[in-house]
Coordinates of C-alpha atoms and ligand atoms in Angstrom, one line a residue:
X1 CA 82.2 41.2 18.3
X2 CA 85.6 41.9 16.8
X3 CA 87.2 41.0 20.1
X4 CA 85.3 37.7 20.4
X5 CA 86.2 36.7 16.8
X6 CA 89.8 37.7 17.3
X7 CA 89.8 35.7 20.5
X8 CA 88.4 32.6 18.7
X9 CA 90.9 32.8 15.8
X10 CA 93.6 32.8 18.4
X11 CA 92.1 29.9 20.3
X12 CA 91.9 28.0 17.0
X13 CA 95.5 28.6 16.3
X14 CA 96.3 27.6 19.9
X15 CA 98.0 30.9 20.2
X16 CA 96.1 32.3 23.1
X17 CA 98.5 32.7 25.9
X18 CA 97.3 31.5 29.3
X19 CA 98.8 32.7 32.5
X20 CA 98.3 29.7 34.6
X21 CA 99.2 29.9 38.3
X22 CA 98.5 27.9 41.5
X23 CA 95.5 29.7 43.0
X24 CA 93.8 29.0 46.3
X25 CA 90.2 28.1 45.3
X26 CA 88.1 29.5 48.2
X27 CA 89.5 33.1 48.4
X28 CA 89.7 33.4 44.6
X29 CA 86.0 32.4 44.0
X30 CA 84.9 34.3 47.1
X31 CA 86.4 37.6 45.7
X32 CA 85.0 36.9 42.3
X33 CA 81.5 36.3 43.7
X34 CA 81.7 39.4 45.8
X35 CA 82.3 41.4 42.7
X36 CA 79.3 39.9 40.9
X37 CA 77.1 40.3 44.0
X38 CA 77.7 44.1 44.1
X39 CA 77.0 44.4 40.4
X40 CA 73.8 42.3 40.5
X41 CA 72.4 43.9 43.6
X42 CA 72.7 47.3 41.9
X43 CA 70.4 45.9 39.3
X44 CA 68.0 44.4 41.8
X45 CA 68.9 40.8 41.0
X46 CA 69.0 38.5 44.0
X47 CA 72.4 36.8 44.3
X48 CA 73.5 34.1 46.6
X49 CA 76.9 32.4 47.0
X50 CA 77.4 29.3 49.0
X51 CA 80.9 27.8 49.5
X52 CA 80.2 24.2 50.5
X53 CA 83.9 23.1 50.5
X54 CA 85.1 21.5 53.7
X55 CA 88.6 22.8 53.2
X56 CA 90.6 24.8 50.8
X57 CA 92.3 23.5 47.6
X58 CA 94.5 24.8 44.9
X59 CA 93.8 24.8 41.3
X60 CA 95.9 25.8 38.3
X61 CA 94.1 28.6 36.6
X62 CA 94.3 31.7 34.6
X63 CA 92.5 34.2 36.8
X64 CA 91.4 36.5 34.0
X65 CA 90.1 33.7 31.8
X66 CA 88.2 32.1 34.7
X67 CA 86.7 35.5 35.5
X68 CA 85.5 35.6 31.9
X69 CA 83.9 32.1 32.1
X70 CA 81.8 33.3 35.1
X71 CA 81.0 36.6 33.5
X72 CA 79.7 34.9 30.3
X73 CA 77.5 32.5 32.3
X74 CA 76.2 35.0 34.9
X75 CA 75.8 37.6 32.1
X76 CA 73.5 35.3 30.3
X77 CA 71.4 34.5 33.4
X78 CA 70.9 38.2 33.7
X79 CA 70.3 38.9 30.0
X80 CA 67.8 36.1 29.5
X81 CA 66.4 36.0 33.0
X82 CA 63.4 38.3 32.5
X83 CA 62.4 41.1 34.7
X84 CA 60.7 40.0 37.9
X85 CA 62.3 38.3 40.9
X86 CA 65.3 37.1 39.0
X87 CA 67.6 35.2 41.3
X88 CA 71.1 33.7 40.6
X89 CA 72.7 31.2 43.0
X90 CA 76.2 30.0 42.8
X91 CA 77.4 27.0 44.8
X92 CA 80.9 25.6 45.2
X93 CA 81.3 21.9 45.9
X94 CA 83.9 19.2 45.4
X95 CA 83.8 15.8 43.9
X96 CA 86.8 13.5 43.4
X97 CA 89.6 15.9 42.3
X98 CA 87.3 18.6 40.9
X99 CA 85.9 21.7 42.3
X100 CA 82.4 22.2 40.9
X101 CA 80.8 25.6 40.6
X102 CA 77.1 25.6 39.8
X103 CA 75.4 28.7 38.5
X104 CA 71.7 28.4 38.8
X105 CA 69.1 30.9 37.6
X106 CA 65.3 31.0 37.9
X107 CA 64.9 32.4 34.4
X108 CA 62.8 31.1 31.5
X109 CA 64.9 28.0 30.9
X110 CA 66.1 26.5 27.7
X111 CA 64.1 24.1 25.6
X112 CA 65.3 20.5 25.8
X113 CA 65.9 20.3 22.0
X114 CA 68.1 23.4 22.1
X115 CA 70.2 22.5 25.1
X116 CA 72.7 20.4 23.2
X117 CA 73.5 23.3 20.9
X118 CA 74.0 26.2 23.2
X119 CA 77.8 25.8 23.5
X120 CA 78.1 25.9 19.7
X121 CA 79.6 29.0 18.1
X122 CA 77.1 31.6 16.9
X123 CA 74.2 29.5 18.3
X124 CA 71.4 31.7 19.7
X125 CA 67.9 30.7 20.6
X126 CA 65.2 32.9 19.3
X127 CA 67.6 35.4 17.9
X128 CA 64.6 37.4 16.5
X129 CA 63.1 38.2 19.8
X130 CA 66.4 38.9 21.6
X131 CA 67.8 40.8 18.7
X132 CA 70.5 42.8 20.3
X133 CA 73.3 43.6 18.0
X134 CA 75.9 43.0 20.7
X135 CA 75.1 39.4 21.1
X136 CA 76.8 37.0 18.8
X137 CA 76.2 33.6 20.3
X138 CA 79.9 33.2 21.2
X139 CA 79.7 33.6 25.0
X140 CA 79.2 30.0 25.9
X141 CA 81.4 28.7 23.2
X142 CA 84.2 30.8 24.6
X143 CA 83.4 29.7 28.1
X144 CA 83.6 26.1 27.0
X145 CA 86.9 26.6 25.2
X146 CA 88.4 28.3 28.3
X147 CA 87.2 25.7 30.7
X148 CA 88.5 22.9 28.5
X149 CA 91.8 24.7 28.3
X150 CA 91.9 24.2 32.1
X151 CA 91.3 20.5 31.6
X152 CA 87.8 21.1 33.0
X153 CA 84.3 20.5 31.8
X154 CA 81.2 22.6 31.4
X155 CA 77.6 21.3 31.2
X156 CA 74.1 22.6 31.5
X157 CA 70.7 21.4 32.7
X158 CA 67.5 23.3 32.3
X159 CA 63.8 23.2 32.7
X160 CA 61.3 25.5 30.9
X161 CA 59.7 28.0 33.3
X162 CA 62.0 26.9 36.1
X163 CA 65.5 28.0 35.1
X164 CA 68.9 26.9 34.0
X165 CA 71.9 25.5 35.8
X166 CA 75.4 25.6 34.5
X167 CA 78.1 23.4 36.0
X168 CA 81.8 24.2 35.7
X169 CA 84.2 21.5 36.8
X170 CA 87.9 22.3 37.3
X171 CA 90.6 19.9 38.5
X172 CA 92.3 20.7 41.8
X173 CA 96.0 20.2 42.3
X174 CA 96.0 19.6 46.1
Ligands
LIG201 P1 77.0 36.6 23.4 O1 77.3 35.8 24.6 O2 78.0 36.4 22.3 O3 76.7 38.0 23.7 P2 74.6 35.0 23.4 O4 74.4 35.4 24.8 O5 73.4 35.0 22.5 O6 75.6 36.0 22.7 P3 75.7 32.5 24.4 O7 76.1 33.2 25.6 O8 76.6 31.6 23.8 O9 75.3 33.6 23.3 O10 74.3 31.8 24.7 C1 73.7 31.1 23.6 C2 72.2 31.1 23.8 O11 71.8 30.3 24.9 C3 71.6 32.5 24.0 O12 71.3 33.1 22.8 C4 70.3 32.1 24.8 O13 69.3 31.9 23.9 C5 70.7 30.8 25.5 N1 71.0 31.0 26.9 C6 72.2 31.0 27.5 N2 72.2 31.1 28.8 C7 70.9 31.2 29.1 C8 70.1 31.3 30.4 N3 70.8 31.4 31.6 N4 68.8 31.3 30.3 C9 68.1 31.1 29.2 N5 68.8 31.0 28.0 C10 70.1 31.1 27.9
LIG202 MG1 76.0 35.3 26.2

């Protein structure tokens, strides 16, 4: 919590230092997903990764921050996903000058009226039922700030009892 808050106060002051570098999209995301796959399989969560890119591109990213974006989204899918037959699917596509990563789970979904709020700071749904002291409702707000710092965009769609799908769009450079 302290870390998250500290992080936010830094973002607010625009003081957070990013280490942007030209990174090759495919191998970077591939390695990242391999890491998540190992972690999730250990917890008996089904994980799939599909790279649908026809060729490789570069994007200008801070590797650690991007890692954190995926961690926050995938961590949620895991945390709110419920017990049985949880599956998380990541796909990589491209549209115009953006790479698009979609992170889809088959968890409980998010009510339509709550969807517009989930990227707000400290917003949590049903914080009584999922009262875990380590959750502060900052994960997605941080993910959004980080993606936007990359000139990207993050969005979500969801259906109750079917699951949620997060979409992270990041501009490519070549
Ligand atoms: P923190 O990330 O700080 O530990 P948090 O997980 O509650 O806390 P966010 O990651 O910002 O905060 O998520 C906000 C809320 O959105 C969550 O409390 C949860 O109710 C809902 N949510 C997020 N991702 C999912 C998901 N994949 N499925 C269902 N609900 C979700
Ligand atoms: Mg979270």
